[in-house]
Amino acid sequence: METNKQVRVRFAPSPTGGLHLGGVRTVLYNYLFARQHNGKFILRIEDTDQTRFVEGAEQYIYDCLHWCGLTPDESPLTGGPFAPYRQSERKPIYYNYALQLVKAGYAYYAFDTPEELEAMRERLKAANSHSLQYDHHSRMGMRNSISLSEEETIQLLENGTPFVIRIKIQPNETVICNDLIRGEIHFDTSAVDDKVLLKADGMPTYHLAVVVDDYLMQITHAFRGEEWLPSAPIHILLWQYLFGLDNMVKWAHLPLILKPDGNGKLSKRDGDRLGFPVYAMNWTDPVTGELTKGFKETGFLPEAFNNLLSQLGWNDGTEQEIFSMSELIEKFSLQRVHISGAKFDFEKAKWFNHEWIKSASAKRLLPDITTLLNNNGIDTGNKNLFEIIDLIKDRCTLLTDFIEHTRYFFIPPKTIDVASIAQKWDEKKKTFFESLIPIFEKAEEWNSITIETLFKAHASTHEIKIGELQMILRVFLVGCKAGPGVFHITTILGKEDTINRIISGIKQL
Ligand code: GLU
């Protein structure tokens, strides 16, 4: 890599719907690379296809990046030295580049109507042609500035006939992509079609806009998913024709994220089918109202999400799997990004989350858990949520698990699992618990050690096995046999609540 150039990388999504975890991984690798090289990470919105406009999709991308903490240095929101960063606002820029290509003979005007294009495909199909594309085979049979005379072309342009501009691909040439992950990739231009560069509405297509903007925004490296590899020869040719290969971005095509069985690219439908999220955050289709669940709302911590994404296609060569963001920034390297696709395993994803929840401080978790519980109708005001989080976080794999594991601290069980203790319950134990109440009432200190001491002393006076009593106390307090240390629970519940639950428990038996 040249040392004189500041590293500038970009994530260039088309805002057409939910943000797939593969997209976030592209963001992450861009971000890591930029931070590692003291470079800049740019977010460019590629919204030139007006027919694919989706209400709210752009804002949703900002929200996802914000949740992941992968904040761009330059974007439509923050602005920057190369603004605007939204391609629909850059429309006038592209036309001149398209014209430059036409003048140099690398592109041409095409006047074909949709019906004529359809007829071309029918014709090629009927002739059993191996390709149905608009390319060096078919272009001479179409209405364009190569097949028509110069006068005819001028006439059509003067008449205001709608046109597109297409790249003219010369067959039998080899385009070489030097991919930072995959090495040298050779493309035979004979298989590449004459892609539209400028549409009839004057908007560029993605192919033209991506090259022009990567150049104008001084992007040094372009990381994107492997699915864009087939477009690479077009982009490389455009770089060659417009700006020179010496100035071209360095490409890195990231491996696909595969279905759990390894059979093809992981899609939103796989998530729906197998019951796990594929998008970063909940996405509601504004037209159909269909909701697709996200990792955030499923209960993932962004730290865990970034960590698990980092491992889908990269490792540091050791057994280490848990990485903080600063470690990732330090250790990430393109040399260690895999070529083959990475299978997505939801159980493994949950493992990452569990590890992050276990090691997170209660302070870190507090705001998320407070919001989660409040949104689920649990008023956390009357108890020390901080302590509760510390006590139960090891039991939670997803943040949403905190709902079930903390509910009983705030809301006394309406009914207790009588069946689980009925066999152990007898008059002796009833007397034990009834006489425990005044002891608890008189307790001067209320912490797990003093409560345990009082409880055990009382049990030995009554000559009853402590284990059975503890189990019954637990069911009184929690409603069932689950939960952390029972004396920790009594501490958090407080004296009054503990006593009330014991009274209510006795009544139910
Ligand atoms: N606009 C493309 C997308 O939606 C960007 C591909 C690229 O990064 O070149 O993913």
Coordinates of C-alpha atoms and ligand atoms in Angstrom, one line a residue:
M1 CA 0.0 0.0 0.0
E2 CA 1.2 3.5 -0.8
T3 CA 2.1 5.3 2.4
N4 CA 1.5 8.8 1.0
K5 CA -2.2 8.4 0.5
Q6 CA -4.6 8.6 3.4
V7 CA -6.7 5.4 3.6
R8 CA -10.3 6.1 2.6
V9 CA -12.8 3.3 2.5
R10 CA -16.5 3.3 1.9
F11 CA -19.7 1.4 2.6
A12 CA -22.0 2.1 -0.3
P13 CA -25.4 0.6 0.3
S14 CA -28.5 1.0 -1.8
P15 CA -31.3 1.8 0.7
T16 CA -33.8 -0.8 -0.4
G17 CA -34.7 -2.6 2.8
G18 CA -33.3 -4.3 5.8
L19 CA -29.6 -4.4 6.5
H20 CA -28.3 -8.0 6.1
L21 CA -25.6 -9.1 8.6
G22 CA -23.3 -9.5 5.6
G23 CA -23.8 -5.8 4.9
V24 CA -22.9 -5.0 8.5
R25 CA -19.8 -7.2 8.3
T26 CA -18.7 -5.2 5.2
V27 CA -19.2 -2.0 7.3
L28 CA -17.2 -3.6 10.1
Y29 CA -14.2 -4.6 8.0
N30 CA -14.2 -1.1 6.4
Y31 CA -14.3 0.4 9.8
L32 CA -11.6 -1.7 11.2
F33 CA -9.3 -1.1 8.3
A34 CA -9.9 2.7 8.4
R35 CA -9.2 2.9 12.1
Q36 CA -6.2 0.7 11.9
H37 CA -4.7 2.9 9.2
N38 CA -5.8 6.2 10.8
G39 CA -8.0 6.6 7.7
K40 CA -11.5 7.7 7.0
F41 CA -14.6 5.6 6.7
I42 CA -17.2 7.0 4.4
L43 CA -20.9 6.1 4.1
R44 CA -22.3 6.8 0.6
I45 CA -25.9 6.2 -0.1
E46 CA -26.3 4.7 -3.6
D47 CA -29.9 5.6 -4.4
T48 CA -29.7 6.2 -8.2
D49 CA -32.4 3.6 -8.9
Q50 CA -35.5 5.6 -8.2
T51 CA -37.7 2.7 -8.9
R52 CA -36.3 0.9 -5.9
F53 CA -36.9 3.8 -3.5
V54 CA -38.1 2.5 -0.1
E55 CA -39.4 4.9 2.5
G56 CA -37.4 4.9 5.7
A57 CA -34.6 2.6 4.3
E58 CA -31.9 5.3 4.5
Q59 CA -32.7 6.3 8.1
Y60 CA -32.7 2.6 9.0
I61 CA -29.1 2.3 7.8
Y62 CA -28.1 5.2 10.0
D63 CA -29.9 3.6 12.9
C64 CA -28.2 0.2 12.4
L65 CA -24.7 1.8 12.1
H66 CA -25.4 3.8 15.2
W67 CA -26.5 0.8 17.2
C68 CA -23.3 -1.1 16.1
G69 CA -21.2 1.9 17.0
L70 CA -19.7 1.9 13.5
T71 CA -20.0 5.6 12.9
P72 CA -18.8 6.9 9.6
D73 CA -16.5 9.9 9.4
E74 CA -18.2 11.3 6.4
S75 CA -21.8 10.6 5.3
P76 CA -25.0 12.3 4.1
L77 CA -25.8 13.0 7.8
T78 CA -22.4 14.3 8.9
G79 CA -21.3 15.8 5.6
G80 CA -17.6 16.0 4.8
P81 CA -15.2 17.4 2.2
F82 CA -16.7 15.4 -0.7
A83 CA -20.4 16.1 -0.1
P84 CA -23.0 15.4 -1.2
Y85 CA -22.8 11.7 -0.2
R86 CA -26.1 10.7 -1.5
Q87 CA -25.9 9.8 -5.2
S88 CA -29.3 11.1 -6.2
E89 CA -28.0 14.6 -5.2
R90 CA -24.9 14.1 -7.5
K91 CA -26.9 13.6 -10.7
P92 CA -25.3 16.4 -12.8
I93 CA -21.8 15.0 -12.1
Y94 CA -22.2 11.7 -13.9
Y95 CA -23.5 12.9 -17.2
N96 CA -20.2 14.5 -18.3
Y97 CA -18.3 11.3 -17.5
A98 CA -20.8 9.3 -19.6
L99 CA -20.4 11.8 -22.5
Q100 CA -16.6 11.6 -22.2
L101 CA -16.8 7.8 -22.6
V102 CA -19.0 8.2 -25.7
K103 CA -16.6 10.7 -27.2
A104 CA -13.7 8.4 -26.6
G105 CA -15.5 5.5 -28.3
Y106 CA -15.9 3.5 -25.0
A107 CA -19.6 4.0 -24.8
Y108 CA -22.5 4.6 -27.1
Y109 CA -26.0 5.9 -27.3
A110 CA -28.8 3.3 -27.5
F111 CA -32.3 4.3 -28.4
D112 CA -34.1 0.9 -28.1
T113 CA -37.5 0.9 -26.6
P114 CA -38.5 -1.7 -23.9
E115 CA -40.4 -3.5 -26.7
E116 CA -37.4 -3.6 -28.9
L117 CA -35.3 -5.0 -26.1
E118 CA -37.9 -7.6 -25.4
A119 CA -38.0 -8.5 -29.1
M120 CA -34.2 -8.8 -29.1
R121 CA -34.4 -11.4 -26.3
E122 CA -37.1 -13.3 -28.1
R123 CA -35.1 -13.3 -31.3
L124 CA -32.0 -14.6 -29.5
K125 CA -34.0 -17.2 -27.6
A126 CA -35.5 -18.5 -30.9
A127 CA -32.0 -18.6 -32.5
N128 CA -30.8 -20.7 -29.5
S129 CA -28.2 -18.1 -28.8
H130 CA -26.0 -18.9 -25.8
S131 CA -26.5 -15.3 -24.5
L132 CA -29.6 -13.1 -24.4
Q133 CA -27.5 -10.1 -23.5
Y134 CA -27.1 -6.7 -25.2
D135 CA -23.5 -7.2 -26.3
H136 CA -21.0 -7.4 -29.1
H137 CA -23.1 -10.2 -30.7
S138 CA -26.4 -8.4 -30.6
R139 CA -25.7 -4.7 -30.6
M140 CA -25.4 -4.4 -34.4
G141 CA -29.0 -5.6 -34.7
M142 CA -30.2 -2.8 -32.3
R143 CA -30.8 0.9 -32.6
N144 CA -27.7 2.6 -31.3
S145 CA -24.9 5.0 -32.3
I146 CA -22.8 2.0 -33.4
S147 CA -25.4 0.4 -35.7
L148 CA -26.9 3.7 -37.0
S149 CA -25.1 6.3 -39.1
E150 CA -23.8 9.4 -37.5
E151 CA -26.5 11.5 -39.1
E152 CA -29.2 9.2 -37.9
T153 CA -27.8 9.3 -34.4
I154 CA -27.6 13.1 -34.4
Q155 CA -31.2 13.3 -35.7
L156 CA -32.5 11.1 -33.0
L157 CA -30.7 13.1 -30.3
E158 CA -32.0 16.4 -31.8
N159 CA -35.5 15.0 -31.8
G160 CA -35.2 14.3 -28.1
T161 CA -35.6 10.6 -28.5
P162 CA -35.1 8.9 -25.2
F163 CA -31.7 7.2 -24.9
V164 CA -29.4 5.4 -22.6
I165 CA -25.6 5.3 -22.7
R166 CA -24.1 1.8 -22.8
I167 CA -20.5 0.7 -22.3
K168 CA -19.0 -0.8 -25.4
I169 CA -17.3 -4.0 -24.3
Q170 CA -14.7 -5.4 -26.7
P171 CA -14.8 -9.2 -26.8
N172 CA -11.8 -11.5 -26.4
E173 CA -10.0 -9.3 -24.0
T174 CA -8.9 -10.2 -20.5
V175 CA -9.6 -7.9 -17.6
I176 CA -7.5 -8.5 -14.5
C177 CA -8.7 -7.8 -11.0
N178 CA -6.0 -7.8 -8.4
D179 CA -8.1 -8.6 -5.4
L180 CA -6.5 -8.1 -2.0
I181 CA -8.1 -11.3 -0.7
R182 CA -8.4 -13.5 -3.8
G183 CA -5.3 -12.5 -5.7
E184 CA -5.4 -12.1 -9.5
I185 CA -8.8 -12.9 -11.1
H186 CA -9.1 -13.0 -14.9
F187 CA -12.3 -12.1 -16.7
D188 CA -13.0 -12.8 -20.3
T189 CA -14.8 -9.7 -21.7
S190 CA -16.6 -11.9 -24.3
A191 CA -19.0 -12.9 -21.5
V192 CA -19.6 -9.3 -20.3
D193 CA -22.6 -7.4 -21.7
D194 CA -22.8 -3.7 -22.7
K195 CA -24.2 -2.5 -19.4
V196 CA -26.2 0.7 -19.2
L197 CA -24.2 3.5 -17.6
L198 CA -26.7 6.3 -17.9
K199 CA -30.4 5.8 -17.9
A200 CA -33.1 7.5 -19.9
D201 CA -34.0 9.7 -16.8
G202 CA -30.4 11.0 -16.8
M203 CA -29.5 9.1 -13.7
P204 CA -26.4 7.0 -13.7
T205 CA -26.6 3.3 -13.1
Y206 CA -24.7 1.9 -10.1
H207 CA -21.8 0.9 -12.4
L208 CA -21.0 4.4 -13.5
A209 CA -21.8 6.1 -10.2
V210 CA -19.7 3.7 -8.1
V211 CA -16.6 4.3 -10.2
V212 CA -17.0 8.1 -10.5
D213 CA -17.7 8.5 -6.8
D214 CA -14.9 6.2 -5.7
Y215 CA -12.6 8.4 -7.8
L216 CA -14.0 11.7 -6.8
M217 CA -14.2 10.8 -3.1
Q218 CA -10.6 9.6 -3.3
I219 CA -11.4 6.2 -2.0
T220 CA -8.3 4.0 -1.7
H221 CA -9.8 0.6 -1.0
A222 CA -13.2 -0.8 -2.0
F223 CA -14.4 -3.7 0.2
R224 CA -17.7 -5.3 -0.8
G225 CA -19.4 -8.7 -0.9
E226 CA -18.3 -11.4 -3.3
E227 CA -21.6 -11.1 -5.1
W228 CA -20.2 -8.0 -6.7
L229 CA -17.3 -9.8 -8.3
P230 CA -19.1 -10.3 -11.7
S231 CA -19.4 -6.5 -11.9
A232 CA -15.7 -6.0 -11.3
P233 CA -14.6 -6.1 -15.0
I234 CA -17.1 -3.3 -15.9
H235 CA -15.8 -1.2 -13.0
I236 CA -12.1 -1.9 -13.9
L237 CA -12.7 -1.0 -17.5
L238 CA -14.5 2.2 -16.4
W239 CA -11.5 3.1 -14.2
Q240 CA -9.2 2.4 -17.1
Y241 CA -11.2 4.6 -19.5
L242 CA -11.9 7.5 -17.2
F243 CA -9.2 7.8 -14.6
G244 CA -6.4 5.4 -15.4
L245 CA -5.7 2.1 -13.6
D246 CA -2.9 3.7 -11.5
N247 CA -5.5 5.7 -9.6
M248 CA -7.9 2.7 -9.2
V249 CA -9.2 1.7 -5.8
K250 CA -7.8 -1.6 -4.4
W251 CA -10.5 -4.2 -4.5
A252 CA -11.3 -6.7 -1.8
H253 CA -14.3 -9.0 -2.3
L254 CA -15.4 -10.4 1.0
P255 CA -16.5 -14.0 1.3
L256 CA -20.2 -14.8 1.3
I257 CA -22.1 -15.6 4.5
L258 CA -23.7 -19.0 3.9
K259 CA -26.8 -20.7 5.1
P260 CA -26.2 -23.0 8.2
D261 CA -25.9 -26.0 6.0
G262 CA -23.4 -24.2 3.7
N263 CA -25.7 -24.4 0.7
G264 CA -25.7 -21.0 -0.8
K265 CA -25.9 -17.4 0.5
L266 CA -27.8 -16.8 3.7
S267 CA -31.0 -14.9 2.9
K268 CA -33.7 -13.2 4.9
R269 CA -36.0 -16.2 4.0
D270 CA -33.6 -18.6 5.7
G271 CA -33.9 -16.6 8.9
D272 CA -37.7 -16.6 8.7
R273 CA -37.6 -20.4 8.0
L274 CA -35.1 -21.3 10.7
G275 CA -36.2 -18.8 13.3
F276 CA -33.2 -16.5 13.6
P277 CA -32.6 -12.9 12.7
V278 CA -30.6 -12.0 9.5
Y279 CA -31.0 -8.2 9.7
A280 CA -29.1 -6.0 12.1
M281 CA -32.3 -4.4 13.5
N282 CA -36.0 -4.9 13.1
W283 CA -37.2 -3.9 9.6
T284 CA -40.8 -3.2 8.7
D285 CA -41.5 -3.2 5.0
P286 CA -43.4 0.1 4.5
V287 CA -45.6 -1.3 1.8
T288 CA -46.5 -4.8 3.1
G289 CA -46.1 -4.0 6.8
E290 CA -44.1 -7.2 7.1
L291 CA -41.8 -7.2 10.1
T292 CA -38.4 -8.9 9.9
K293 CA -36.6 -9.3 13.2
G294 CA -33.2 -7.9 13.9
F295 CA -30.3 -9.0 16.1
K296 CA -30.8 -5.9 18.3
E297 CA -34.4 -6.7 19.1
T298 CA -33.7 -10.4 19.5
G299 CA -31.4 -9.4 22.4
F300 CA -27.9 -9.1 21.0
L301 CA -25.4 -6.7 22.4
P302 CA -23.7 -4.7 19.7
E303 CA -20.3 -5.7 21.1
A304 CA -21.3 -9.3 20.6
F305 CA -22.8 -8.7 17.2
N306 CA -19.6 -7.0 15.9
N307 CA -17.5 -9.7 17.5
L308 CA -19.4 -12.6 15.9
L309 CA -19.4 -10.8 12.5
S310 CA -15.7 -10.3 12.7
Q311 CA -15.3 -14.1 12.9
L312 CA -17.5 -14.7 9.9
G313 CA -14.7 -14.7 7.4
W314 CA -11.6 -13.7 9.5
N315 CA -9.6 -15.0 12.4
D316 CA -6.3 -13.9 13.8
G317 CA -4.6 -17.3 13.3
T318 CA -5.0 -18.3 17.0
E319 CA -7.8 -20.0 18.9
Q320 CA -9.0 -16.6 20.2
E321 CA -12.7 -15.9 19.4
I322 CA -13.7 -13.1 21.8
F323 CA -12.3 -9.8 20.6
S324 CA -13.0 -6.3 21.8
M325 CA -13.3 -3.5 19.2
S326 CA -9.9 -2.2 20.0
E327 CA -8.4 -5.7 19.7
L328 CA -10.1 -6.1 16.3
I329 CA -8.7 -2.7 15.2
E330 CA -5.3 -3.8 16.1
K331 CA -5.4 -7.4 14.8
F332 CA -7.6 -7.3 11.7
S333 CA -5.8 -8.0 8.5
L334 CA -7.1 -8.6 5.0
Q335 CA -4.4 -11.3 4.5
R336 CA -6.4 -13.4 7.0
V337 CA -9.8 -12.9 5.4
H338 CA -10.9 -16.2 4.0
I339 CA -11.7 -16.8 0.4
S340 CA -14.5 -19.4 0.9
G341 CA -17.8 -18.5 2.4
A342 CA -18.5 -18.6 6.2
K343 CA -21.4 -20.7 7.4
F344 CA -23.7 -18.9 9.8
D345 CA -24.4 -20.8 13.0
F346 CA -27.1 -19.2 15.2
E347 CA -26.1 -21.3 18.2
K348 CA -22.6 -20.0 17.9
A349 CA -23.9 -16.4 17.5
K350 CA -25.7 -16.8 20.8
W351 CA -22.6 -18.2 22.4
F352 CA -20.8 -14.9 21.6
N353 CA -23.7 -13.0 23.1
H354 CA -23.7 -15.0 26.3
E355 CA -19.9 -14.5 26.7
W356 CA -20.4 -10.7 26.2
I357 CA -23.3 -10.5 28.6
K358 CA -21.4 -12.5 31.3
S359 CA -18.4 -10.2 31.1
A360 CA -20.3 -6.9 30.7
S361 CA -20.6 -4.8 33.8
A362 CA -24.0 -4.1 35.3
K363 CA -23.4 -0.5 34.5
R364 CA -23.0 -1.3 30.9
L365 CA -26.2 -3.4 30.8
L366 CA -28.3 -1.2 33.0
P367 CA -29.7 1.3 30.4
D368 CA -30.6 -1.6 27.9
I369 CA -32.2 -3.7 30.6
T370 CA -34.1 -0.9 32.1
T371 CA -35.6 0.0 28.7
L372 CA -36.3 -3.7 27.9
L373 CA -38.1 -4.3 31.2
N374 CA -40.1 -1.0 31.0
N375 CA -41.1 -1.9 27.5
N376 CA -42.4 -5.2 28.8
G377 CA -44.5 -3.6 31.4
I378 CA -42.1 -4.1 34.3
D379 CA -41.6 -1.1 36.6
T380 CA -38.1 -1.3 37.8
G381 CA -38.3 1.7 40.1
N382 CA -38.8 -0.2 43.4
K383 CA -35.7 -2.5 43.3
N384 CA -32.0 -2.3 42.8
L385 CA -31.7 -3.4 39.2
F386 CA -28.0 -2.9 39.3
E387 CA -27.6 -5.8 41.8
I388 CA -30.2 -7.9 40.1
I389 CA -28.3 -7.7 36.8
D390 CA -25.0 -8.7 38.5
L391 CA -26.8 -11.6 40.1
I392 CA -28.4 -13.1 37.0
K393 CA -26.4 -12.0 34.0
D394 CA -24.6 -15.4 33.8
R395 CA -28.0 -17.1 33.2
C396 CA -28.8 -14.9 30.2
T397 CA -27.8 -15.7 26.6
L398 CA -30.0 -13.0 25.1
L399 CA -30.8 -9.6 26.6
T400 CA -34.5 -10.6 26.3
D401 CA -33.7 -13.5 28.8
F402 CA -33.5 -10.8 31.4
I403 CA -37.3 -10.4 31.3
E404 CA -38.0 -13.9 32.5
H405 CA -35.0 -13.9 34.9
T406 CA -35.8 -10.6 36.6
R407 CA -39.6 -10.4 36.5
Y408 CA -40.2 -12.0 39.9
F409 CA -38.0 -9.5 41.6
F410 CA -40.4 -6.7 40.7
I411 CA -43.7 -8.6 40.4
P412 CA -44.6 -11.2 43.1
P413 CA -45.7 -14.5 41.7
K414 CA -49.5 -14.6 41.5
T415 CA -49.4 -18.3 42.1
I416 CA -46.6 -20.6 43.2
D417 CA -45.7 -24.0 41.8
V418 CA -47.5 -25.9 44.6
A419 CA -46.9 -29.3 43.0
S420 CA -43.1 -28.9 43.3
I421 CA -43.2 -28.6 47.1
A422 CA -46.5 -30.3 48.1
Q423 CA -44.8 -33.6 49.0
K424 CA -42.2 -31.9 51.2
W425 CA -44.8 -29.7 53.0
D426 CA -46.1 -30.7 56.4
E427 CA -47.2 -29.2 59.7
K428 CA -43.7 -29.0 61.0
K429 CA -42.6 -26.9 58.0
K430 CA -45.6 -24.8 58.2
T431 CA -44.8 -24.0 61.9
F432 CA -41.2 -23.3 60.8
F433 CA -42.2 -20.7 58.2
E434 CA -44.9 -19.1 60.4
S435 CA -42.4 -18.7 63.2
L436 CA -39.8 -17.4 60.8
I437 CA -41.8 -14.4 60.1
P438 CA -41.4 -12.6 63.4
I439 CA -37.7 -13.5 63.3
F440 CA -37.3 -11.8 60.0
E441 CA -39.4 -8.9 61.1
K442 CA -37.1 -8.3 64.0
A443 CA -33.9 -8.6 62.0
E444 CA -31.9 -5.4 62.3
E445 CA -29.7 -6.0 59.3
W446 CA -31.0 -7.3 56.0
N447 CA -28.2 -8.8 53.9
S448 CA -27.7 -12.3 52.5
I449 CA -25.3 -13.3 55.3
T450 CA -27.5 -12.2 58.2
I451 CA -30.6 -13.7 56.6
E452 CA -28.9 -17.0 56.0
T453 CA -27.6 -17.1 59.6
L454 CA -31.0 -16.4 61.0
F455 CA -32.7 -19.0 58.7
K456 CA -30.2 -21.7 59.4
A457 CA -30.3 -21.2 63.2
H458 CA -34.1 -21.4 63.1
A459 CA -33.9 -24.6 61.0
S460 CA -31.6 -26.2 63.5
T461 CA -34.0 -25.3 66.4
H462 CA -36.8 -27.0 64.5
E463 CA -34.5 -29.9 63.5
I464 CA -35.5 -29.7 59.8
K465 CA -33.1 -30.3 56.9
I466 CA -32.0 -27.0 55.5
G467 CA -32.0 -28.0 51.8
E468 CA -35.8 -28.7 51.8
L469 CA -36.5 -25.4 53.6
Q470 CA -34.4 -23.4 51.2
M471 CA -36.2 -25.0 48.3
I472 CA -39.6 -24.1 49.7
L473 CA -38.4 -20.6 50.5
R474 CA -37.3 -20.3 46.9
V475 CA -40.7 -21.3 45.5
F476 CA -42.4 -18.9 47.8
L477 CA -40.2 -16.0 46.6
V478 CA -39.8 -16.9 42.9
G479 CA -42.9 -19.0 42.2
C480 CA -40.8 -21.9 41.0
K481 CA -37.6 -23.7 41.6
A482 CA -35.5 -21.4 39.4
G483 CA -33.2 -18.5 40.2
P484 CA -29.9 -17.6 41.8
G485 CA -29.0 -18.0 45.5
V486 CA -32.1 -17.7 47.6
F487 CA -30.6 -15.5 50.2
H488 CA -29.4 -13.1 47.5
I489 CA -33.0 -13.0 46.3
T490 CA -34.3 -12.1 49.8
T491 CA -31.7 -9.3 50.1
I492 CA -32.9 -7.7 46.9
L493 CA -36.6 -8.2 47.6
G494 CA -36.2 -6.5 51.0
K495 CA -37.7 -7.5 54.3
E496 CA -41.3 -6.5 53.6
D497 CA -41.6 -8.2 50.2
T498 CA -39.9 -11.3 51.5
I499 CA -42.3 -11.6 54.4
N500 CA -45.3 -10.9 52.2
R501 CA -44.3 -13.7 49.8
I502 CA -43.8 -16.2 52.6
I503 CA -47.3 -15.4 54.0
S504 CA -48.8 -15.7 50.5
G505 CA -46.9 -19.0 49.9
I506 CA -48.1 -20.6 53.1
K507 CA -51.7 -19.6 52.2
Q508 CA -51.5 -21.4 48.9
L509 CA -50.4 -24.7 50.3
Ligands
GLU1 N1 -24.5 -0.1 -4.0 C1 -23.9 -1.4 -3.9 C2 -24.7 -2.2 -2.9 O1 -25.9 -1.9 -2.7 C3 -22.5 -1.2 -3.5 C4 -21.6 -2.3 -4.0 C5 -20.1 -1.7 -3.8 O2 -19.7 -1.6 -2.7 O3 -19.5 -1.4 -4.8 O4 -24.2 -3.0 -2.2

